[in-house]
Coordinates of C-alpha atoms in Angstrom, one line a residue:
Chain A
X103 CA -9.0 -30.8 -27.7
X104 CA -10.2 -32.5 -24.5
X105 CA -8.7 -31.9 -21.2
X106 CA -8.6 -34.3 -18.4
X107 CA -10.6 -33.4 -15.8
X108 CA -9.3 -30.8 -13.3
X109 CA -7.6 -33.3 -10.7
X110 CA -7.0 -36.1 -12.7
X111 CA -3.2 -36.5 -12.4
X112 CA -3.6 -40.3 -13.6
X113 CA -1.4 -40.0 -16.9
X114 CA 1.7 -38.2 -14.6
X115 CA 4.8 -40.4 -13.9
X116 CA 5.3 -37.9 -10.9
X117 CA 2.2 -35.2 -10.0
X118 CA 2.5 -32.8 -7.1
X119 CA 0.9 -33.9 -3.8
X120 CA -0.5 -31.1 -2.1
X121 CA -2.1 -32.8 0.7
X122 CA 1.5 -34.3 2.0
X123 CA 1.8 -34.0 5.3
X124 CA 5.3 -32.5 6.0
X125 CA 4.9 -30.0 2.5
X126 CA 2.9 -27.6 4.1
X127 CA 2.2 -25.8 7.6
X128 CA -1.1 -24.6 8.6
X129 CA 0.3 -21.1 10.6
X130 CA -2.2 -18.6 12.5
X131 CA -2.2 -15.0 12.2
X132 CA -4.5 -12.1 11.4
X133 CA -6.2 -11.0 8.1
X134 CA -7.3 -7.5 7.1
X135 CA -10.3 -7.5 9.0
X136 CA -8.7 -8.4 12.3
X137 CA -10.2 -11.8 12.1
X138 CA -8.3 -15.1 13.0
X139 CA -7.3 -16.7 10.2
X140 CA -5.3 -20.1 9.6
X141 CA -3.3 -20.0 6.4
X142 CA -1.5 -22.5 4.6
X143 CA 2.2 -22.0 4.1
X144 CA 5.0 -24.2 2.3
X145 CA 7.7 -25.4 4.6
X146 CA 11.4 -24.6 3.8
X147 CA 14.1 -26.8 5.1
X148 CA 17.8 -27.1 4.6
X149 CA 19.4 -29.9 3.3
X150 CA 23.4 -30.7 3.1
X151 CA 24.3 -32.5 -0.1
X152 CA 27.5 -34.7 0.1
X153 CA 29.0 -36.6 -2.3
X154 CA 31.3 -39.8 -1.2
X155 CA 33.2 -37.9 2.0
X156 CA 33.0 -34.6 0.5
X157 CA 30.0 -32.1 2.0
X158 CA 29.1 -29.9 -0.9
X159 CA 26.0 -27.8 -0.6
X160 CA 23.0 -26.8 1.7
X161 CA 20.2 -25.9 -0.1
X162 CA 17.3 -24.6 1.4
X163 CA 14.1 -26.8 -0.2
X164 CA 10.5 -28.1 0.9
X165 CA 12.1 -31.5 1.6
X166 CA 10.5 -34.0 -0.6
X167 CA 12.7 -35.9 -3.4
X168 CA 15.7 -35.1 -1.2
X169 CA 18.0 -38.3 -3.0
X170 CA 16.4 -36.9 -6.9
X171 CA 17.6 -33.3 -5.7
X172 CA 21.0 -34.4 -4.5
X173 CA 21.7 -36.4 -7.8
X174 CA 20.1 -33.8 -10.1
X175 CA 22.2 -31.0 -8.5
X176 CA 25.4 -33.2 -8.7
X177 CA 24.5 -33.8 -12.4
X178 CA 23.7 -30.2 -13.5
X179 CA 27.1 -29.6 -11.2
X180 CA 28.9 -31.5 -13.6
X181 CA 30.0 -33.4 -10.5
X182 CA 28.0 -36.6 -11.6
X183 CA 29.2 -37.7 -15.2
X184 CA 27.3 -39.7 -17.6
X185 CA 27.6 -43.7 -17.0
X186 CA 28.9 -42.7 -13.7
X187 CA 28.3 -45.6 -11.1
X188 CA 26.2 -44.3 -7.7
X189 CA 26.5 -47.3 -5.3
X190 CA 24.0 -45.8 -2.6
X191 CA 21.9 -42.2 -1.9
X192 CA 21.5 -42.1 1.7
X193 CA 19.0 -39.7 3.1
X194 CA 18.7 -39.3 6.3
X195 CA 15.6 -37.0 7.8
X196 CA 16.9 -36.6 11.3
X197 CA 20.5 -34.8 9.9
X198 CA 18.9 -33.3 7.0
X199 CA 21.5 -34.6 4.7
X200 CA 22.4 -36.6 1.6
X201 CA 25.2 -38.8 0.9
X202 CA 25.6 -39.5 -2.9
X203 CA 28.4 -42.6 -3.3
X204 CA 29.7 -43.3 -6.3
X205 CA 32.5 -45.6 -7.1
X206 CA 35.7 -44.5 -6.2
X207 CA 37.5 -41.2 -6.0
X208 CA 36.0 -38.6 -8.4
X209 CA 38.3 -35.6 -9.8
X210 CA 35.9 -33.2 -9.4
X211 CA 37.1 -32.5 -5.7
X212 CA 40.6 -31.5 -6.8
X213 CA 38.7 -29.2 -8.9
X214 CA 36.4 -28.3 -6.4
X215 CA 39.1 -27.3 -3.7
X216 CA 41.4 -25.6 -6.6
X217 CA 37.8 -23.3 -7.4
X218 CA 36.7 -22.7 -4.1
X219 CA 40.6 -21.5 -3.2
X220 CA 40.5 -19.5 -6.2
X221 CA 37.0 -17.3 -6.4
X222 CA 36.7 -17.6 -2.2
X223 CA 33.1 -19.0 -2.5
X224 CA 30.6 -21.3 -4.7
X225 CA 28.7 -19.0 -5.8
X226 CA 31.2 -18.2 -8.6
X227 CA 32.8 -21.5 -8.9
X228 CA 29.4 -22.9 -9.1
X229 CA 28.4 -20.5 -12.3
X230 CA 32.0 -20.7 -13.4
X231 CA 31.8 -24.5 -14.1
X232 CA 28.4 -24.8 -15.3
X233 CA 29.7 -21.9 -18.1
X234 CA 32.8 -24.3 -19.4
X235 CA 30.5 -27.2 -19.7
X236 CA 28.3 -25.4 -22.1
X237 CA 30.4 -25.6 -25.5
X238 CA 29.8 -29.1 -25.5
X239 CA 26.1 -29.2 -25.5
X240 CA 24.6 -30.6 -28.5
X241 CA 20.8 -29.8 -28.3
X242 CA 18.6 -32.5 -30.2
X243 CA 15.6 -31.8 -32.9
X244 CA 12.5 -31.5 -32.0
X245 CA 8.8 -30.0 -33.1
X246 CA 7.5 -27.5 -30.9
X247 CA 3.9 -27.9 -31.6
X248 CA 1.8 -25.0 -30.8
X249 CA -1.2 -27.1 -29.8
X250 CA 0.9 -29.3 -27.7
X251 CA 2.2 -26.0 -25.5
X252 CA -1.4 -24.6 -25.2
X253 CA -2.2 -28.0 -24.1
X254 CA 0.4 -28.2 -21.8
X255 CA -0.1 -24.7 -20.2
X256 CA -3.7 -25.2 -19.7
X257 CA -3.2 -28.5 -17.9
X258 CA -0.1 -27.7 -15.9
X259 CA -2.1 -24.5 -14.4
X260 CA -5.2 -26.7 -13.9
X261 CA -3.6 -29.6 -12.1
X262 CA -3.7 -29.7 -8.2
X263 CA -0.4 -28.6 -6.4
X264 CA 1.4 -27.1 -3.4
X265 CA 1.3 -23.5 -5.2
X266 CA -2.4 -23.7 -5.5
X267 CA -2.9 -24.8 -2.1
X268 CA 0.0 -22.5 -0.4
X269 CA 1.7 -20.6 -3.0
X270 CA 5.1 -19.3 -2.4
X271 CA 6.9 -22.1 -4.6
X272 CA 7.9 -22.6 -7.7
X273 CA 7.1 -25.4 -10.3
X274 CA 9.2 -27.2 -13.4
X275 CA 7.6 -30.2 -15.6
X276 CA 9.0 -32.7 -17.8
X277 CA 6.8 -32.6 -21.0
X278 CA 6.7 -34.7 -23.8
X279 CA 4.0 -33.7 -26.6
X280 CA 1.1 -32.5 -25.0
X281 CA 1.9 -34.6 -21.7
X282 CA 3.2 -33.3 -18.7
X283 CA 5.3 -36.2 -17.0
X284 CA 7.2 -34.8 -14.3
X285 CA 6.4 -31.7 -12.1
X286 CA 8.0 -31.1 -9.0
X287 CA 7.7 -27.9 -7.0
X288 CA 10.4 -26.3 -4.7
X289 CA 10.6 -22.7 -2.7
X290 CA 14.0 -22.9 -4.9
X291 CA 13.1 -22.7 -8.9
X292 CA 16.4 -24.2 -8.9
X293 CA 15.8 -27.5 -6.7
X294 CA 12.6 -28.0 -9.0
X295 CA 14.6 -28.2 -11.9
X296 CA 17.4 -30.2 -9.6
X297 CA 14.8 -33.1 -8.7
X298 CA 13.4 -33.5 -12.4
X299 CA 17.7 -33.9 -13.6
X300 CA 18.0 -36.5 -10.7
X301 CA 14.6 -38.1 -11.6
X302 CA 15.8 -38.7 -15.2
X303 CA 19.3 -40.0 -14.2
X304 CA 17.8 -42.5 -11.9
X305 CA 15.9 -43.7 -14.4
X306 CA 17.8 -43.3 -17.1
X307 CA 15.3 -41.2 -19.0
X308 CA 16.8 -39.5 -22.1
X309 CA 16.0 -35.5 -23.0
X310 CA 15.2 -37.0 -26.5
X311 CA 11.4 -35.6 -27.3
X312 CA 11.0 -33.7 -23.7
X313 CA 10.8 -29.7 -23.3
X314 CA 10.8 -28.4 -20.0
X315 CA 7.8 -25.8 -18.5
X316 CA 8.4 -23.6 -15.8
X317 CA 6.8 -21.3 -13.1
X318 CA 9.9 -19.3 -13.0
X319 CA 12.4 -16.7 -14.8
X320 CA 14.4 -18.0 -17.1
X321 CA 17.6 -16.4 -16.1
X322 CA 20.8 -17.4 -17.2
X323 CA 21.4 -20.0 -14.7
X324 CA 17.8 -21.6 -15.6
X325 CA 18.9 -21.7 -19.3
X326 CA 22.4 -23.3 -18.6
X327 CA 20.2 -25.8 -16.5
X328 CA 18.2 -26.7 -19.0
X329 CA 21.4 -27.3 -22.0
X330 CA 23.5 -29.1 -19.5
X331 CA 20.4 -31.6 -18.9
X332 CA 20.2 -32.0 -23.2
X333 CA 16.7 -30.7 -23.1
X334 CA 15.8 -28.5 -26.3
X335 CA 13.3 -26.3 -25.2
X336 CA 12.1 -24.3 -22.3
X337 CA 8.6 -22.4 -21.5
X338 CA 7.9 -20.6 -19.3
X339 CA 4.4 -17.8 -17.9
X340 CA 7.4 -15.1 -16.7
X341 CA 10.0 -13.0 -18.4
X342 CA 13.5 -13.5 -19.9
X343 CA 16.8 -12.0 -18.6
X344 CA 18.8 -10.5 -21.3
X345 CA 21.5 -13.2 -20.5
X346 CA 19.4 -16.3 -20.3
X347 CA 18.3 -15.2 -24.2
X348 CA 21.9 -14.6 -25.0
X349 CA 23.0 -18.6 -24.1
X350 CA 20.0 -19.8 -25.0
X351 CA 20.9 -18.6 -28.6
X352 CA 24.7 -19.8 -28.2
X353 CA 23.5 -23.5 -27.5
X354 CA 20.4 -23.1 -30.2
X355 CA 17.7 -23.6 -26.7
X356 CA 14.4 -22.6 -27.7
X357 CA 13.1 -20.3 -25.2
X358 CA 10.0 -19.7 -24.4
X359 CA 8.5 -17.3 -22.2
X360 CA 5.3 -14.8 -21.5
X361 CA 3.3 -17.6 -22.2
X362 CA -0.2 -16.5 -20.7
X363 CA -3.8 -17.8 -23.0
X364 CA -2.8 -17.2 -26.3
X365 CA 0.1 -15.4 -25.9
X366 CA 3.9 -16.2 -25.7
X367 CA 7.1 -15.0 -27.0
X368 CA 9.9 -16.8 -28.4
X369 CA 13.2 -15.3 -28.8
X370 CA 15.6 -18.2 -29.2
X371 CA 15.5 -21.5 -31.5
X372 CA 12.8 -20.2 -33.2
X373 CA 13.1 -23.0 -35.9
X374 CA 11.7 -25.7 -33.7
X375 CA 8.5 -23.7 -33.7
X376 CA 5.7 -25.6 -35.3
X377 CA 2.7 -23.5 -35.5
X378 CA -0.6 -26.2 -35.9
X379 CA -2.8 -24.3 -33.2
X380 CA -4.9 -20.9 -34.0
X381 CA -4.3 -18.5 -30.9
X382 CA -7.6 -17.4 -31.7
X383 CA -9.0 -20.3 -31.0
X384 CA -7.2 -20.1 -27.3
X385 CA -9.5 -19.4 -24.3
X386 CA -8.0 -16.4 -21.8
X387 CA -6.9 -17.9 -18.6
X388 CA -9.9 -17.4 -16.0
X389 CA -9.0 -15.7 -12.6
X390 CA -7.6 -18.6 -11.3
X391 CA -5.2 -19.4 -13.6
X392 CA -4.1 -15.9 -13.8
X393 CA -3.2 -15.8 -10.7
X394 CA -0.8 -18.5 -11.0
X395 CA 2.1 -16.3 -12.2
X396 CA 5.5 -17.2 -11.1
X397 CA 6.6 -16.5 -6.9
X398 CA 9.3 -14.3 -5.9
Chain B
X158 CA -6.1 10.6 1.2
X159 CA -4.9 12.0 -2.2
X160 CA -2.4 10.0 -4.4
X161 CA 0.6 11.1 -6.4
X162 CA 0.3 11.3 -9.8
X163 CA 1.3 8.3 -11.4
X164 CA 4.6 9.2 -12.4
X165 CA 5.9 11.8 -9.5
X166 CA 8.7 10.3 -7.7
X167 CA 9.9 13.3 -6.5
X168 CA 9.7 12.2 -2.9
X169 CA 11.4 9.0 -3.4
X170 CA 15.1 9.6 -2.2
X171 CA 15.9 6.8 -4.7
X172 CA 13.2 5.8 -7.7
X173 CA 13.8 3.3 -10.4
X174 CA 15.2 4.7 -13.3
X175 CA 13.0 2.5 -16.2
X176 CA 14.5 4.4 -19.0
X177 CA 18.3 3.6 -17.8
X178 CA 20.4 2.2 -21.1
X179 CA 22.3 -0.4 -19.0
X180 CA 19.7 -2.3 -17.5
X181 CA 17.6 -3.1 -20.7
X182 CA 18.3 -4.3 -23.7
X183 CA 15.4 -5.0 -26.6
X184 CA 15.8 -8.2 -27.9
X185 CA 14.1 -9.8 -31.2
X186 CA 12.2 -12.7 -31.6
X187 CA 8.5 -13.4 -32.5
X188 CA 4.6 -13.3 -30.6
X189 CA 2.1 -15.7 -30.5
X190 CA 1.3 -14.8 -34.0
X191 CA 4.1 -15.0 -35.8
X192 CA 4.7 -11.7 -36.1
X193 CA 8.2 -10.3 -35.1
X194 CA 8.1 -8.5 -31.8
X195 CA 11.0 -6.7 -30.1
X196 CA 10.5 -7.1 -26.2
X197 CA 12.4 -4.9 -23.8
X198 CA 14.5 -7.4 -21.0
X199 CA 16.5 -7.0 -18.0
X200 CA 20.2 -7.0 -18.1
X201 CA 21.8 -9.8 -15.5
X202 CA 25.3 -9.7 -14.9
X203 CA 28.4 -11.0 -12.6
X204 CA 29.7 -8.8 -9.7
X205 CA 32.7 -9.9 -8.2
X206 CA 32.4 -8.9 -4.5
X207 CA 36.2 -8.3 -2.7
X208 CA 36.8 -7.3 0.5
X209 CA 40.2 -5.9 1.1
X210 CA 42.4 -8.4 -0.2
X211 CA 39.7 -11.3 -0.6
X212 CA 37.6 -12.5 -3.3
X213 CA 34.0 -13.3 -1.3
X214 CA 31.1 -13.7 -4.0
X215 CA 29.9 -13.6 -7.7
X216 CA 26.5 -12.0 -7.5
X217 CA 24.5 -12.3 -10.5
X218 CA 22.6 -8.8 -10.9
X219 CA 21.3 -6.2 -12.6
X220 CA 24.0 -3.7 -12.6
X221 CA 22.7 -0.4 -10.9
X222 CA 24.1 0.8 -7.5
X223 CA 27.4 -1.9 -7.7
X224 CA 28.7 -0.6 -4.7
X225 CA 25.3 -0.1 -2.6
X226 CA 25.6 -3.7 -3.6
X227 CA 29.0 -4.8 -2.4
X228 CA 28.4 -2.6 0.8
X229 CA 25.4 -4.0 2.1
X230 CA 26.0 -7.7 0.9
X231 CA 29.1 -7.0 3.3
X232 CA 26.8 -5.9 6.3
X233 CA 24.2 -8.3 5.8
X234 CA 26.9 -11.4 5.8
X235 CA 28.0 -9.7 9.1
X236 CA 31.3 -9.1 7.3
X237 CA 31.0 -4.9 7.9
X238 CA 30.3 -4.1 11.8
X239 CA 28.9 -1.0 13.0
X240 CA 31.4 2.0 13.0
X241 CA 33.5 -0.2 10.8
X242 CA 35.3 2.4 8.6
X243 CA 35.3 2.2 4.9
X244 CA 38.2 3.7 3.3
X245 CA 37.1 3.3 0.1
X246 CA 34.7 1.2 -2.5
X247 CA 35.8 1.0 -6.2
X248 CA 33.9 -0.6 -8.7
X249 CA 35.6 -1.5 -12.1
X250 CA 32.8 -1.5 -15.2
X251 CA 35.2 -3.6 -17.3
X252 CA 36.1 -6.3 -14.7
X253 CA 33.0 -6.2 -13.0
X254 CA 34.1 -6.2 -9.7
X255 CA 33.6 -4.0 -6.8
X256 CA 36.2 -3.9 -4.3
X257 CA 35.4 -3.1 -0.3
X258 CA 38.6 -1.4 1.6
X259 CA 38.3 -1.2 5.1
X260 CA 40.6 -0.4 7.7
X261 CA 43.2 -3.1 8.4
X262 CA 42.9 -6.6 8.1
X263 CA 39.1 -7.8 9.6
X264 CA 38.7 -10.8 11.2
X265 CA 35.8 -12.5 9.2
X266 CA 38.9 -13.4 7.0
X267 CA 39.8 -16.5 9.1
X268 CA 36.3 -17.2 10.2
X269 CA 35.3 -17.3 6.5
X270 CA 38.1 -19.4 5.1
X271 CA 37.3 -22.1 8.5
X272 CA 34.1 -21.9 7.2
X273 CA 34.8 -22.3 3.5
X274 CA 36.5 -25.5 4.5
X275 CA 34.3 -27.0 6.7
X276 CA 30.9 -26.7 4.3
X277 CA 32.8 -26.9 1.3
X278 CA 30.4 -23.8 -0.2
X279 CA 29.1 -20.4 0.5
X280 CA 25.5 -21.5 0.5
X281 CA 25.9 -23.6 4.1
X282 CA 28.7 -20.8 5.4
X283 CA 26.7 -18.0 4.7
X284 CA 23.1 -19.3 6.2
X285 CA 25.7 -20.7 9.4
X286 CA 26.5 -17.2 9.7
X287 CA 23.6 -15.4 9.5
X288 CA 21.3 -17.3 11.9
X289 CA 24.3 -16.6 14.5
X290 CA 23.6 -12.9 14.4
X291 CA 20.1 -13.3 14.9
X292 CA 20.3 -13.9 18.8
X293 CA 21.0 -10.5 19.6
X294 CA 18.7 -9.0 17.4
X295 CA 16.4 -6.4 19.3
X296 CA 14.0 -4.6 16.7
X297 CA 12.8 -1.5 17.3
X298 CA 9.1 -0.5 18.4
X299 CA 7.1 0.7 15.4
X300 CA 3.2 1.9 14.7
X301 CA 2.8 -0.3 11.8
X302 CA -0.6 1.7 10.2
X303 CA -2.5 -0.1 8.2
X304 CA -3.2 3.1 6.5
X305 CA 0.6 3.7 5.6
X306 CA 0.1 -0.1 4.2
X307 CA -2.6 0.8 1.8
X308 CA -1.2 3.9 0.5
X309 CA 2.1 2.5 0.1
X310 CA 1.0 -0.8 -1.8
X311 CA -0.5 1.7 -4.0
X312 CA 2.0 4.2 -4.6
X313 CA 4.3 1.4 -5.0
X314 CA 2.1 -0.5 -7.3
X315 CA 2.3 2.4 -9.6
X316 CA 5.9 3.6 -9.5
X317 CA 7.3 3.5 -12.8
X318 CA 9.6 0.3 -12.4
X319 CA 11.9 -1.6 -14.6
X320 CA 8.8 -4.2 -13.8
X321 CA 6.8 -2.2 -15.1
X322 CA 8.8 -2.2 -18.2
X323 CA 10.6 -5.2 -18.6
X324 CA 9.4 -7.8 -16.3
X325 CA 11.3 -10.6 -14.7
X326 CA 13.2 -8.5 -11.8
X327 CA 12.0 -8.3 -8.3
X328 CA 11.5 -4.9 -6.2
X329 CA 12.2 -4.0 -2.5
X330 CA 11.3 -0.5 -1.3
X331 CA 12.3 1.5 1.8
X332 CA 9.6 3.2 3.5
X333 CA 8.9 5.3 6.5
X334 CA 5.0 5.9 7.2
X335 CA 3.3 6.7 4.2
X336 CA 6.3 7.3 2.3
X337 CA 8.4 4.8 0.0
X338 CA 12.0 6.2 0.4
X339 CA 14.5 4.0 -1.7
X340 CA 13.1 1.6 -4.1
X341 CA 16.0 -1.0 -5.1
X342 CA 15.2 -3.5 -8.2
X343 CA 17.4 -6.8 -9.4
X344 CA 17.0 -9.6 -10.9
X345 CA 17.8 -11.5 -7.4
X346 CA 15.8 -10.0 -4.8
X347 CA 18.2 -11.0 -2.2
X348 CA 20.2 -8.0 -4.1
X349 CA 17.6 -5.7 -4.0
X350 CA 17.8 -5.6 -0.3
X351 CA 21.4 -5.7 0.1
X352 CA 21.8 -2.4 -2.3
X353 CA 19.2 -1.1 0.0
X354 CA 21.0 -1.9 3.2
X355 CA 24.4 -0.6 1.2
X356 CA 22.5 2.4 1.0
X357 CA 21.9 2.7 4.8
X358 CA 25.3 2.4 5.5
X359 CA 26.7 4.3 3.3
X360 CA 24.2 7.3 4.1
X361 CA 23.8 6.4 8.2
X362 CA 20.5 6.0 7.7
X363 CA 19.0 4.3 11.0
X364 CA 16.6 1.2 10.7
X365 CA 14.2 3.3 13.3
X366 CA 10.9 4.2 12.2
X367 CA 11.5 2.1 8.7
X368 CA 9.7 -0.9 7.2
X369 CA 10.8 -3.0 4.4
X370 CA 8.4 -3.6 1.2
X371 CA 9.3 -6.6 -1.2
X372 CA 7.8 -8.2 -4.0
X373 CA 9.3 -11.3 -3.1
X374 CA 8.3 -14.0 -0.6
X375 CA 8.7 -14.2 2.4
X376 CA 11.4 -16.9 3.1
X377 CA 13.7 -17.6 5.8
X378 CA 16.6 -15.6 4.1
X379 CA 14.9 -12.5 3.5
X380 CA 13.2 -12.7 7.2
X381 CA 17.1 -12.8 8.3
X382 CA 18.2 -10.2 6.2
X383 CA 15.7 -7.8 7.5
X384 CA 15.7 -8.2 11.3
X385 CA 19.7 -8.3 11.0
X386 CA 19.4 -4.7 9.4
X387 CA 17.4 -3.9 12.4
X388 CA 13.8 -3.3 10.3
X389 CA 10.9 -4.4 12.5
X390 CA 8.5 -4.8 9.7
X391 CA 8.7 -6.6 6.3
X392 CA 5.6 -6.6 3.7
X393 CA 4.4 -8.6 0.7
X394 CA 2.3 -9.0 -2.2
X395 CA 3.7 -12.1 -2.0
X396 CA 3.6 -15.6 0.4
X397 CA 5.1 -16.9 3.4
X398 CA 7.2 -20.3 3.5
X399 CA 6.8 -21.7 7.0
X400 CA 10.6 -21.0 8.4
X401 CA 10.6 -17.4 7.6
X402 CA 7.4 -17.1 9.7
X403 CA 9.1 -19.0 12.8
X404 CA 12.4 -16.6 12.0
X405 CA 10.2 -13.6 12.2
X406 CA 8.3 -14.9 15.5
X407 CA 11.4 -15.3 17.6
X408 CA 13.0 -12.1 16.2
X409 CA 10.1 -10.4 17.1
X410 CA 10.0 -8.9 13.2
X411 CA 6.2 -7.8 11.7
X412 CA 5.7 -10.0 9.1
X413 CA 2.6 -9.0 6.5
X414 CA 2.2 -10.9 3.3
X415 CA -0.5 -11.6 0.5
X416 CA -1.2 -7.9 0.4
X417 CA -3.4 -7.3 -2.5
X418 CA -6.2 -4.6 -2.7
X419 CA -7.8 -4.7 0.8
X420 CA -6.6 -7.7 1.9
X421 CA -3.4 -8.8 3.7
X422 CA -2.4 -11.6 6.4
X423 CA 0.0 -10.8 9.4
X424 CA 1.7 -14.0 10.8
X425 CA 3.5 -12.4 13.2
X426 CA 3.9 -9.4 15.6
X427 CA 0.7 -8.3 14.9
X428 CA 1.4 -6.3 18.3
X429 CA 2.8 -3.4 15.7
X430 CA -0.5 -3.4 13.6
X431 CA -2.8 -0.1 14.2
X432 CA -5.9 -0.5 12.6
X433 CA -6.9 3.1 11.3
X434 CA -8.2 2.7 8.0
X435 CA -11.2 0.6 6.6
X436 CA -10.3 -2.3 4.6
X437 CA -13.4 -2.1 2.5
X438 CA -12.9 1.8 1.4
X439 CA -9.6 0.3 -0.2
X440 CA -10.3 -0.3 -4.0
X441 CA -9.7 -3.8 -5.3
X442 CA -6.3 -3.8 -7.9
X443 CA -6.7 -2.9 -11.6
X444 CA -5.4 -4.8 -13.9
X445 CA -2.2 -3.1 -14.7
X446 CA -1.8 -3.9 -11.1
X447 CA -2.4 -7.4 -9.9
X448 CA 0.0 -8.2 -12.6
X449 CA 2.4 -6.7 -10.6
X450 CA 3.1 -10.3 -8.5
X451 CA 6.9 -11.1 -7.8
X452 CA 8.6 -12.6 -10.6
X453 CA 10.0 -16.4 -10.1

């Protein structure tokens, strides 16, 4: 197996870019020693989401990929149907907001207004909706190589981003085989996700073939995530939540998780598990890589 | 400076209870290997939050301490004042719901329904609220030891945990000096601190002479949440994201993060910082614990 080299990021449709400008914050302080020290910290930002006249959600995010995070978190909303026409995404940097238009009048804010009167706050309507959408999801085959999630690990954790340079964040990929395509990084595991859903929607990029790696927990709501965008597996270095394991097993997800060197667990979809590597064969992460476990 | 034995929590006023049958569940599937495995995860369930006649939140959590939950969710949304009398909190185990009766009808009832309808969701109300608040913060003076740090990082470190046992769930610890008081776990570590500041109320327990240990980052929202429960210092394994440093600068709030072994970096009010022990008699983390970073 030969890996790229450590910062070659030449075969990613979208890499991280740790050196952007307006990602990260060099901020003074003190370390243990008493000495100055100038450390490099992520920026957080909020961003209002609306959708035709309708102002929807702030999410607090690290700002870049604001029009992929507003469509992505209208699609895994269900507020953003398949075939459904967007006539403009307007991002604007001064207001910190997005407007998403589509054409016409969508029913989703009758339903929206009837949910929010009803549970008092989106929190629940939110998780409330993303639950109904769920008996629909039809996961499609795939083979979960092994050797292509050893691969995968090894590069992801190898390749330059904003958690390597400033930690604090979270990161999700779009893989296919052994290639990462997409990896975006948020201070919200959940915008990560949102940006890769409005990524594939703008460019009309099917789920066919891709599994999804990330940094973070996979909770319920990252599993829900995850079926609603059709994607058949999920991996991930940190733990399950009894619940996540529990709909991943309703919508056959395989789930993936503990994956550190050789070692991962998979308690869901176990059937798409092909198993053409030898963990043996599997170097430990160093120190670096080890370190890269999943932010709070 | 002599450490508890590895298991004595008979100081803590509130440890984590690991072996609790509620919050973990073992759960089949198979290793690295092949071989079957059955892996101990964390529960994560809904809790409907009501106040007096009004449905406010769906909290996605872990199940322990519902109504330390409800409480201080309530007083960190500023929807609970001080001196505000409770006349009684009752959680139901079938409906999951905790209900919050206070005293007559309160007046966040209009404010919140204004607010409802002019973000259209909780996530914009809620941060809109809580940066109001902020302005007349005034945090208390406090010798922030760096001594107290060491030994609580350590004692913390090795606190039988539901982390310890399961993974995947984030921890948030009251201390005072050298002493961890309550030590709160959930799978949202927002939640860990409000069942912490439920516990305060509930209890009268002033914010004076406290500090606040998470294994969470330090974000804008968890900055907030601490200086509005009147805590002048908040601690981390974990990083910083640029806003909660500025949030903690203007509240005046000790902010210490990356604290691992000997080392740690304080962004801001390093005024509170007494330098009485010497970094380099600290021993460097075992294994067991520099696993112990926040989960995602």
């Amino acid at each position: 197996m030969q890996l790229a080299a450590r910062d070659d990021v030449s075969d990613y449709l979208i890499a991280p870019d740790p050196g952007a400008v307006r990602l990260t914050r060099a901020v003074e302080g003190v370390d243990h020693t008493g000495a100055r020290a100038a450390i490099s910290v992520v920026e957080e930002r909020p961003l209002t989401i609306f959708l035709n006249g309708q102002e929807i959600v702030t999410a607090m995010t690290i700002g870049d990929y604001p029009e992929y995070l507003a469509l992505g978190f209208l699609r895994n909303q269900g507020m953003l149907q398949d075939g459904e026409v967007v006539k403009g995404v307007d991002y604007d940097d001064d207001l910190d907001t997005v407007v998403v238009r589509t054409d016409g009048r969508t029913s989703y804010e009758e339903k929206l207004k009837k949910k929010t009167r009803t549970s008092g706050c989106a929190v629940g309507t939110v998780f409330g909706d993303m639950m109904e959408g769920l008996e629909e999801v039809r996961l499609p085959d795939l083979a979960v190589k092994t050797s292509d999630l050893y691969a995968l690990a090894a590069r992801i954790n190898r390749t330059p981003s904003l958690y390597l340079e400033a930690g604090a964040i979270h990161g999700t990929v779009l893989c296919e085989g052994a290639r990462p395509l997409v990896y975006m990084e948020d201070v919200g595991r959940h915008n990560a996700v949102d940006k890769i859903a409005g990524w594939m929607f703008s460019e009309g990029v099917s789920a066919e073939g891709k599994l999804l790696y990330t940094t973070g927990r996979l909770t319920s709501e990252m599993v829900i995530k995850t079926a609603l965008m059709g994607i058949p597996a999920l991996v991930s270095r940190s733990g399950f939540t009894a619940w996540g394991v529990e709909i991943a097993r309703q919508v056959g997800l395989t789930l993936i998780g503990r994956m550190r060197g050789k070692r991962f667990v998979c308690l869901s979809g176990e059937d798409r598990l092909v198993r053409d590597a030898d963990p043996e064969a599997v170097p430990e992460e160093d120190g670096k890589s080890r370190r890269k476990s999943a932010p709070g």
